[in-house]
Amino acid sequence: MISATAQRPIKDAQGEQRLIARRAQQGFFIILLVLAGLAARYFYLQVLSHDRYATRSESNRVQVRPVTPNRGVIYDRRGRVLAENLPAYRLELIPEETADLEQTLARLAEVMELSDDDIERFRKNRARYREFESVPVKFNLDEQAVARFAVNRHRFGGVDVVPYLSRHYPYADMLTHVLGYVGRIDDSDLANVDPENYRGTTHIGKIGIERHYETELHGQSGLERVETNARGRVLRVLERQDPQAGMDIVLSIDIAVQTAAWNTLGERAGAVVAIDPNDGSVIAMVSKPAFDANAFVNGISTRDYQAILNAPRQPLFNRALAGGYEPGSTLKPFIGLAGIEMGVVGVNEPIFSNGEFFLEGQQRPFRDWKEGGHGWAEIRRALEESVNTYFYKVALDLGVDRIHEYLDQFGFGQPTGIDLPNEGSGLLPSRDWKRGRYGEPWYPGETVISGIGQGFNVVTPLQLANTLATLVNGGRRMAPRLGLAGKYPDDEKARQFEAPLVNTVPVKDPEAWQAVLDGMRRVVNGVAGTARDVSLNADYVIAGKTGTAQVFAMAADEKYEESEVAEHLRHHALFIAFAPFDSPQITVAVVVDHGGSGTRDAAPIARAVLDAWLVPDKNLARSTK
Amino acid sequence: MPSWVSLPRVDFVLLGLVLAVIATGLAVLYSASGQDAVYVERQAVRIAVGLLAMLVFSQVPPHVLRIWTPWLYAIAIVMVAATWFFGIGRNTQRWLDLGVVRFQPSELMKLAVPMAVAAFLHQRILPPGWKDTLVALLILAVPTFLIIRQPDLGTALLVASSGAFTLFLAGIRWRTIALAGVAGIAMAPVLWMFMEEYQRNRVRTFLDPDADPLGQGWNIIQSKIAVGSGGLTGKGWMNGTQAQLEFIPERHTDFILAVYAEEFGLLGVCGLLLLYLALIGRGLYIASVARDTYSRLLAGSLAMTLFVYVAVNGAMVAGLLPVVGVPLPLFSYGGTSAVTLLAGFGILMSIYSHRKFIRH
C-alpha cells in the first residue's frame, strides 16, 4: 500500500495522452461502424424498399374521389316535371377528424335537430366509407339548421355542411305509386349495383319507376384524382373524368288524366289505370290511399313510418299494381268471346235466362241479378244487361281448362310485364292449379261462377286495363309501359321505349270480337245498359262493363243488401271502359274499394278519365270555370 | 502565416464543416417549414447567437474553463432543479423564463456534465480506479436523473452519454464497459417503471407501429414512407410530397431528416452523414492533440456526443429507435440546442488553438 500511495501523485502525462488518443481512435472507429450501419438502414429503406414506399407515398398524396352524376329528371308525357333535383344542404362528418365522435354528435344535436334515427343511420352507413372520407349525417337541412351550424362551425372540427341535389317530387302523393322514390342506400341495395359506380351516391331508387330505371336515371359516376394533404384537404385536382349524368325519362303518364282520376276517386280507397291500347303506354295510374314520397327521400322517422305502415287502409300498398280483386262481371266479355271463338255458342245464338241456373243434380240455384231472369239473350244483350245465366252456361260448356287456355292469352293470371317492380299476378284458375294448390279436384260449380268472374279469379286493376286493351286492339297483347322515352345529356335524339308485344290472340271470327265490343257499347249506351249514366253528354261513344267484387262470399242463394253490410265488408265496385268506340284511344279500369256499385261508384271516375284524355280542352274549360 | 490571423482563435476546418451543415440545414428548413421564411429567419437568429457563443468560447483558454467548471456545474444543477418549481412547458417542465429569453437549463448540462467529469478525472490517475469511476458516474447521474424526471428522455440520454464518453476516453476497461452494458439492459425494466405513460406508448408504438397507424404509429410510418420514397436521389428540394403535404409530423423539428431524406435521397443522407463524421473526426483529432487531460477528455466527449445526436435522430427517423426528443444537430428548428452545440464547437476551437504541439 505504501508503494501505491507513493505512486499516486505521479501522473504519467504522456501515457495518458497516448491512452486518450488511442481511445479517441477506437471511439472514431466505433462511430464509423455505427454510422455505416445507419447508412445501411437508409440504403435498405431508400433503395431496397423504395418501390413499396414510393407507392405508399403516392397513395398518401393522391386520392381518387368519385364524382357523383346528377340523377335524371322524370317528366310526364307533356313535359311536366314529375321528379326533379333541388339544391339542398346536408351535414357531413369525417369521423377521423373529430376529436371525440360521440361528443361531436351530442353537441351537433344541440345546434340542429338530430334524431336517434339520424345517428343510427349514420353509424350503419359509416362502414361504406373509407378512412378520411366524409360521411353524411343528415340530409336536406332547413335554413335555420344551416345558419346555426355556420355560426357554430368553429366548434366542430371535421364536420361540414355541403350543398348537394336532393330529389323532389312536386306532385307528392299523387304519383308515389308510379314513381316510387329514392332513399338512402343500404347494404341490400349495394348488392345489386356496381359499388364503384355508387361510391359517391347517397340515394338509390327504392321502388317504382325510380327503381325500375335506376341504372338509366343514375348515370355513370366520374372520378377525380386529387392531391390532398395529411388533413385530407384537397390542394388540386390532378385529373378528372367527368360523370355521365343520368337519363332524363319521359313517362307516358298524363298528369291531367292522373289528376282527374285522383280527384274523382276522392277520399275512397281504390285504383285507376288507363292505357292507350294502340301502343300499350300507361296514361294514368292511381292507387289510393297513397303517401308523400318526399318524406322518404331524406329518411323518414321511425314513428312516421310506423304510422304509414300501420294505417288501416294501407297507403304503402299499390293497389293498381298488386291489388288482387275478384273481376266479377268485368270478366264477362272475355268469357263470352271465349265461348264464341271456341265454338260452344254462336255469335247470334241466344240463351234463355229464367233467373235461376241449376247444375244437373243440384238443388241450389245460381241466380241472375234480375228477379225472374232476362229471357232470351245472345252475347250483345247478355253483356248489356249483364245476364249471369248466359255466362254460367257458356262457362260450363267451355270447362275451366278451356277458359284458362283462352283467357291466358290475354294475360289473366300473369304479371303484365309493366316497367315497375313488385307487380301482382292475379289468378286464373285451372284444374291443375287447384290440385296443386289445394290437392282437391275441380267442381263444376266453380266453373259456373268463373263465368261471372267469381270464385278463384283474381285480377289486378292494371291487368283489367291491359286485358281490355288487348281486347279492343284486336288481340295484340303488350306489356304496358310507363317509360315513353329517355334521353342522356349527350344524346342528340331521345330514345323511344316501346311496349313489347307479348303475344297475339288469334282472331278466328272477327264478328265475335265485334259482338263483344258492341255488347260493351250497349252497357253504356243501350236502353237496358247497366251503366247508362256514364255516357251522359259525352262527345264520343263510350263502351264498358261494370263489375262487382265480393269481399265476403255469400251463399249463392243469399241476397246482398248493401245497407246491411259494414263498409269494410261491402263489395268492391269495378268498371272497365274504352273510348272512342270506333277507334279506341284509351282503356280504363277503375276499382273502388268497398264502393258497392260499379255503376254508381266506379263508372263516373272512368268518365272523368276518358274526358281528360279525349277532350282535354273541354276538361280544362270545366276545371277553370 | 501572419501573426494577426491567429488572433481570433478559430479552427477553420471545424468552422467550415459547421457552416456547411448550417447552410444545408437552413435550406432544408425552408422546405420543411412549407416555404415559410419566418422559420428560417428565427432559426438564423438562433444560429447567429450560437456563432457568437462559439466565438466567445473559442477565446476562453481551456484552463480557465476548467477552473470555472465546478461553478458552472453547480449553477446548472440549481437551474435544472429550479424547473421543478418554476418551469413552464406543455406536458413537461423544461423551460425557465428568464424574463428576456426562455431558457432550457438542461441544455447547459450538455456542456456542464462532460466538463465536470473531465475536470474531476483531470486530477486523477488514468485509467481511473473503481472509486474514481463511481464518483464520475455520480457526477453524471445526478443531472441525468433530474432531467429524466422533467421528463426529457432525449436530453437525459445526451447528458448521460456525454459523461459516459468522458469516462470511455479516460480509459476505463472494456470489461467494465461490457458490464455496464449488461447492467443497463438489466435496468431496462426499472427505467420502464420510471417512464411516463406517453413515453411508454412511444416504446410500444416503436415495437408495433401498425397497431395504431393513424394515431401513435403515424409518426414512424409516415417518416419511413418519406425516407423510403425518397429513393437514391430524392424528389428534389421542396418537392417532397410527404413533407410538403404535411404527412411527416414535426417535419421542421425532430423529423427534419425525413424531409431531407425524401428530397435528397440516399446520396444526400450519405453526404450529410459524412459531413457529421468529418465534424466528429475533427473533434476527436483535436482531442488527441490537446494540451492536457481535461482538454482531451472534454474535446473527445463533445465530439462523440455529436455522434449520439446524429445516430439517435437518424435511427428514430428510420424507425430503428422509438420517438425520443433528440434533434438533428444544426438542422432541427428551435430549442436552445443550436446555441449549446455551437458553444461546444467554440470550446473545441479553443482547445485546438491551445494544443500542445503547434505547427512551426
CSV table of N, CA and C in Angstrom, one decimal, chain B residues 201-294:
chain,number,residue,atom,x,y,z
B,201,ASN,N,-45.8,4.6,-24.3
B,201,ASN,CA,-46.6,4.5,-25.6
B,201,ASN,C,-45.6,4.6,-26.7
B,202,ARG,N,-44.7,5.5,-26.6
B,202,ARG,CA,-43.7,5.7,-27.7
B,202,ARG,C,-43.0,4.4,-27.9
B,203,VAL,N,-42.6,3.7,-26.9
B,203,VAL,CA,-41.8,2.5,-27.0
B,203,VAL,C,-42.7,1.4,-27.6
B,204,ARG,N,-44.0,1.3,-27.1
B,204,ARG,CA,-44.9,0.3,-27.6
B,204,ARG,C,-45.1,0.5,-29.1
B,205,THR,N,-45.3,1.8,-29.5
B,205,THR,CA,-45.5,2.1,-30.9
B,205,THR,C,-44.3,1.7,-31.7
B,206,PHE,N,-43.2,2.0,-31.2
B,206,PHE,CA,-42.0,1.6,-31.9
B,206,PHE,C,-41.9,0.2,-32.2
B,207,LEU,N,-42.3,-0.6,-31.2
B,207,LEU,CA,-42.3,-2.1,-31.4
B,207,LEU,C,-43.3,-2.5,-32.4
B,208,ASP,N,-44.5,-1.8,-32.4
B,208,ASP,CA,-45.5,-2.3,-33.4
B,208,ASP,C,-46.3,-1.0,-33.9
B,209,PRO,N,-45.7,-0.4,-34.9
B,209,PRO,CA,-46.3,0.9,-35.3
B,209,PRO,C,-47.6,0.7,-36.0
B,210,ASP,N,-47.9,-0.5,-36.6
B,210,ASP,CA,-49.1,-0.7,-37.3
B,210,ASP,C,-50.3,-1.0,-36.4
B,211,ALA,N,-50.0,-1.1,-35.1
B,211,ALA,CA,-51.2,-1.3,-34.2
B,211,ALA,C,-52.1,-0.1,-34.2
B,212,ASP,N,-51.6,1.0,-34.4
B,212,ASP,CA,-52.4,2.2,-34.4
B,212,ASP,C,-51.9,3.2,-35.5
B,213,PRO,N,-52.1,2.8,-36.8
B,213,PRO,CA,-51.4,3.5,-37.8
B,213,PRO,C,-51.9,5.0,-37.9
B,214,LEU,N,-53.1,5.3,-37.5
B,214,LEU,CA,-53.5,6.7,-37.6
B,214,LEU,C,-53.2,7.5,-36.3
B,215,GLY,N,-52.8,6.9,-35.3
B,215,GLY,CA,-52.6,7.6,-34.0
B,215,GLY,C,-51.1,7.5,-33.7
B,216,GLN,N,-50.8,6.7,-32.7
B,216,GLN,CA,-49.4,6.6,-32.2
B,216,GLN,C,-48.4,6.2,-33.3
B,217,GLY,N,-48.8,5.3,-34.2
B,217,GLY,CA,-47.9,4.8,-35.2
B,217,GLY,C,-47.7,5.7,-36.3
B,218,TRP,N,-48.5,6.7,-36.5
B,218,TRP,CA,-48.5,7.7,-37.6
B,218,TRP,C,-47.1,8.2,-37.9
B,219,ASN,N,-46.4,8.7,-36.8
B,219,ASN,CA,-45.1,9.4,-37.0
B,219,ASN,C,-44.1,8.5,-37.6
B,220,ILE,N,-44.0,7.3,-37.0
B,220,ILE,CA,-43.0,6.3,-37.5
B,220,ILE,C,-43.3,5.9,-39.0
B,221,ILE,N,-44.5,5.6,-39.2
B,221,ILE,CA,-44.9,5.1,-40.5
B,221,ILE,C,-44.7,6.1,-41.6
B,222,GLN,N,-45.2,7.3,-41.3
B,222,GLN,CA,-45.1,8.4,-42.3
B,222,GLN,C,-43.6,8.8,-42.5
B,223,SER,N,-42.9,8.7,-41.5
B,223,SER,CA,-41.4,9.1,-41.6
B,223,SER,C,-40.7,8.1,-42.5
B,224,LYS,N,-41.0,6.8,-42.3
B,224,LYS,CA,-40.4,5.7,-43.1
B,224,LYS,C,-40.9,5.9,-44.6
B,225,ILE,N,-42.1,6.2,-44.7
B,225,ILE,CA,-42.6,6.4,-46.1
B,225,ILE,C,-41.9,7.5,-46.8
B,226,ALA,N,-41.7,8.6,-46.1
B,226,ALA,CA,-41.0,9.7,-46.6
B,226,ALA,C,-39.6,9.3,-47.0
B,227,VAL,N,-38.9,8.7,-46.1
B,227,VAL,CA,-37.5,8.3,-46.4
B,227,VAL,C,-37.4,7.3,-47.5
B,228,GLY,N,-38.2,6.3,-47.5
B,228,GLY,CA,-38.2,5.2,-48.5
B,228,GLY,C,-38.6,5.8,-49.9
B,229,SER,N,-39.6,6.7,-49.9
B,229,SER,CA,-40.0,7.2,-51.2
B,229,SER,C,-39.0,8.1,-51.8
B,230,GLY,N,-38.0,8.6,-51.0
B,230,GLY,CA,-37.0,9.5,-51.5
B,230,GLY,C,-36.1,8.8,-52.5
B,231,GLY,N,-35.9,7.5,-52.3
B,231,GLY,CA,-35.0,6.7,-53.2
B,231,GLY,C,-33.6,7.2,-53.2
B,232,LEU,N,-32.9,6.9,-54.3
B,232,LEU,CA,-31.5,7.1,-54.3
B,232,LEU,C,-31.1,8.6,-54.4
B,233,THR,N,-31.9,9.3,-55.2
B,233,THR,CA,-31.5,10.7,-55.5
B,233,THR,C,-32.5,11.7,-54.9
B,234,GLY,N,-33.6,11.2,-54.4
B,234,GLY,CA,-34.6,12.2,-53.8
B,234,GLY,C,-35.6,12.8,-54.8
B,235,LYS,N,-36.6,13.4,-54.2
B,235,LYS,CA,-37.6,14.0,-55.0
B,235,LYS,C,-37.3,15.5,-55.4
B,236,GLY,N,-36.2,16.0,-54.9
B,236,GLY,CA,-35.8,17.3,-55.1
B,236,GLY,C,-36.3,18.3,-54.1
B,237,TRP,N,-35.5,19.3,-53.9
B,237,TRP,CA,-35.7,20.3,-52.9
B,237,TRP,C,-37.1,20.9,-53.0
B,238,MET,N,-37.9,20.9,-52.0
B,238,MET,CA,-39.2,21.5,-51.9
B,238,MET,C,-40.2,20.7,-52.7
B,239,ASN,N,-39.8,19.5,-53.1
B,239,ASN,CA,-40.7,18.6,-53.9
B,239,ASN,C,-41.1,17.3,-53.2
B,240,GLY,N,-40.7,17.2,-51.9
B,240,GLY,CA,-41.1,16.0,-51.2
B,240,GLY,C,-42.6,16.1,-50.8
B,241,THR,N,-43.3,15.1,-51.4
B,241,THR,CA,-44.8,15.2,-51.2
B,241,THR,C,-45.1,14.9,-49.7
B,242,GLN,N,-44.4,13.9,-49.1
B,242,GLN,CA,-44.7,13.6,-47.7
B,242,GLN,C,-44.5,14.8,-46.8
B,243,ALA,N,-43.4,15.6,-47.2
B,243,ALA,CA,-43.1,16.8,-46.4
B,243,ALA,C,-44.0,17.9,-46.7
B,244,GLN,N,-44.2,18.2,-48.0
B,244,GLN,CA,-45.0,19.4,-48.3
B,244,GLN,C,-46.4,19.3,-48.0
B,245,LEU,N,-47.0,18.0,-48.1
B,245,LEU,CA,-48.4,17.8,-47.8
B,245,LEU,C,-48.6,17.5,-46.3
B,246,GLU,N,-47.6,17.7,-45.6
B,246,GLU,CA,-47.7,17.6,-44.1
B,246,GLU,C,-48.0,16.2,-43.6
B,247,PHE,N,-47.6,15.2,-44.3
B,247,PHE,CA,-47.7,13.8,-43.8
B,247,PHE,C,-46.7,13.5,-42.8
B,248,ILE,N,-45.5,14.2,-42.9
B,248,ILE,CA,-44.5,14.0,-41.9
B,248,ILE,C,-44.8,14.9,-40.7
B,249,PRO,N,-44.9,14.2,-39.5
B,249,PRO,CA,-45.2,15.0,-38.3
B,249,PRO,C,-43.9,15.7,-37.9
B,250,GLU,N,-44.0,16.8,-37.2
B,250,GLU,CA,-42.8,17.5,-36.7
B,250,GLU,C,-41.8,17.7,-37.8
B,251,ARG,N,-42.3,18.0,-39.0
B,251,ARG,CA,-41.4,18.0,-40.1
B,251,ARG,C,-40.2,19.0,-40.0
B,252,HIS,N,-40.4,20.1,-39.3
B,252,HIS,CA,-39.3,21.0,-39.2
B,252,HIS,C,-38.5,20.9,-38.0
B,253,THR,N,-38.9,20.0,-37.1
B,253,THR,CA,-38.1,19.8,-35.8
B,253,THR,C,-37.5,18.4,-35.8
B,254,ASP,N,-38.0,17.5,-35.0
B,254,ASP,CA,-37.3,16.2,-34.8
B,254,ASP,C,-37.3,15.4,-36.1
B,255,PHE,N,-38.2,15.6,-37.0
B,255,PHE,CA,-38.2,14.7,-38.2
B,255,PHE,C,-37.7,15.4,-39.4
B,256,ILE,N,-36.9,16.5,-39.2
B,256,ILE,CA,-36.4,17.2,-40.4
B,256,ILE,C,-35.6,16.3,-41.3
B,257,LEU,N,-34.9,15.3,-40.7
B,257,LEU,CA,-34.1,14.4,-41.5
B,257,LEU,C,-35.0,13.6,-42.5
B,258,ALA,N,-36.2,13.3,-42.1
B,258,ALA,CA,-37.1,12.6,-43.0
B,258,ALA,C,-37.4,13.5,-44.3
B,259,VAL,N,-37.6,14.8,-44.0
B,259,VAL,CA,-37.8,15.7,-45.1
B,259,VAL,C,-36.5,15.7,-46.0
B,260,TYR,N,-35.4,15.8,-45.4
B,260,TYR,CA,-34.1,15.8,-46.1
B,260,TYR,C,-33.9,14.5,-46.9
B,261,ALA,N,-34.2,13.4,-46.3
B,261,ALA,CA,-34.0,12.1,-46.9
B,261,ALA,C,-35.0,12.0,-48.1
B,262,GLU,N,-36.2,12.5,-47.9
B,262,GLU,CA,-37.2,12.4,-49.0
B,262,GLU,C,-36.8,13.3,-50.2
B,263,GLU,N,-36.3,14.4,-49.9
B,263,GLU,CA,-36.0,15.4,-51.0
B,263,GLU,C,-34.6,15.2,-51.6
B,264,PHE,N,-33.7,14.6,-50.8
B,264,PHE,CA,-32.3,14.5,-51.4
B,264,PHE,C,-31.8,13.1,-51.5
B,265,GLY,N,-32.7,12.1,-51.0
B,265,GLY,CA,-32.4,10.7,-51.3
B,265,GLY,C,-31.2,10.2,-50.5
B,266,LEU,N,-30.9,8.9,-50.8
B,266,LEU,CA,-29.8,8.3,-50.1
B,266,LEU,C,-28.5,9.0,-50.3
B,267,LEU,N,-28.2,9.5,-51.5
B,267,LEU,CA,-27.0,10.2,-51.7
B,267,LEU,C,-26.9,11.4,-50.7
B,268,GLY,N,-28.0,12.1,-50.6
B,268,GLY,CA,-28.0,13.3,-49.7
B,268,GLY,C,-27.7,12.8,-48.3
B,269,VAL,N,-28.4,11.8,-47.9
B,269,VAL,CA,-28.2,11.3,-46.5
B,269,VAL,C,-26.8,10.9,-46.2
B,270,CYS,N,-26.2,10.1,-47.2
B,270,CYS,CA,-24.8,9.7,-47.0
B,270,CYS,C,-23.9,10.9,-47.0
B,271,GLY,N,-24.1,11.9,-47.8
B,271,GLY,CA,-23.3,13.1,-47.8
B,271,GLY,C,-23.4,13.8,-46.4
B,272,LEU,N,-24.6,13.9,-45.9
B,272,LEU,CA,-24.8,14.6,-44.6
B,272,LEU,C,-24.1,13.8,-43.5
B,273,LEU,N,-24.2,12.4,-43.6
B,273,LEU,CA,-23.6,11.6,-42.5
B,273,LEU,C,-22.1,11.8,-42.6
B,274,LEU,N,-21.5,11.9,-43.8
B,274,LEU,CA,-20.1,12.1,-44.0
B,274,LEU,C,-19.7,13.4,-43.4
B,275,LEU,N,-20.5,14.4,-43.6
B,275,LEU,CA,-20.2,15.8,-43.0
B,275,LEU,C,-20.2,15.7,-41.5
B,276,TYR,N,-21.2,15.0,-40.9
B,276,TYR,CA,-21.1,14.8,-39.5
B,276,TYR,C,-19.9,14.0,-39.0
B,277,LEU,N,-19.6,13.0,-39.8
B,277,LEU,CA,-18.5,12.1,-39.5
B,277,LEU,C,-17.2,13.0,-39.5
B,278,ALA,N,-17.1,13.9,-40.5
B,278,ALA,CA,-15.9,14.7,-40.5
B,278,ALA,C,-15.8,15.6,-39.3
B,279,LEU,N,-17.0,16.2,-38.9
B,279,LEU,CA,-17.0,17.0,-37.7
B,279,LEU,C,-16.6,16.2,-36.5
B,280,ILE,N,-17.1,15.0,-36.3
B,280,ILE,CA,-16.8,14.2,-35.2
B,280,ILE,C,-15.3,13.8,-35.2
B,281,GLY,N,-14.8,13.5,-36.4
B,281,GLY,CA,-13.4,13.1,-36.6
B,281,GLY,C,-12.5,14.3,-36.2
B,282,ARG,N,-12.9,15.5,-36.7
B,282,ARG,CA,-12.1,16.6,-36.4
B,282,ARG,C,-12.1,16.8,-34.9
B,283,GLY,N,-13.2,16.6,-34.2
B,283,GLY,CA,-13.3,16.8,-32.8
B,283,GLY,C,-12.4,15.8,-32.1
B,284,LEU,N,-12.4,14.6,-32.5
B,284,LEU,CA,-11.6,13.5,-31.9
B,284,LEU,C,-10.1,13.8,-32.2
B,285,TYR,N,-9.8,14.3,-33.4
B,285,TYR,CA,-8.4,14.7,-33.7
B,285,TYR,C,-8.0,15.7,-32.7
B,286,ILE,N,-8.8,16.8,-32.5
B,286,ILE,CA,-8.5,17.8,-31.6
B,286,ILE,C,-8.2,17.2,-30.2
B,287,ALA,N,-9.1,16.3,-29.8
B,287,ALA,CA,-8.9,15.6,-28.5
B,287,ALA,C,-7.5,15.0,-28.4
B,288,SER,N,-7.1,14.4,-29.5
B,288,SER,CA,-5.8,13.6,-29.4
B,288,SER,C,-4.6,14.5,-29.4
B,289,VAL,N,-4.8,15.8,-29.8
B,289,VAL,CA,-3.6,16.7,-29.9
B,289,VAL,C,-3.7,17.8,-28.8
B,290,ALA,N,-4.7,17.7,-27.9
B,290,ALA,CA,-4.9,18.7,-26.9
B,290,ALA,C,-3.8,18.7,-25.9
B,291,ARG,N,-3.8,19.9,-25.2
B,291,ARG,CA,-2.6,20.2,-24.3
B,291,ARG,C,-2.7,19.3,-23.0
B,292,ASP,N,-3.9,19.2,-22.4
B,292,ASP,CA,-3.9,18.5,-21.1
B,292,ASP,C,-5.1,17.5,-21.1
B,293,THR,N,-5.1,16.7,-20.0
B,293,THR,CA,-6.1,15.7,-19.9
B,293,THR,C,-7.5,16.2,-20.0
B,294,TYR,N,-7.7,17.3,-19.2
B,294,TYR,CA,-9.1,18.0,-19.2
B,294,TYR,C,-9.5,18.3,-20.6
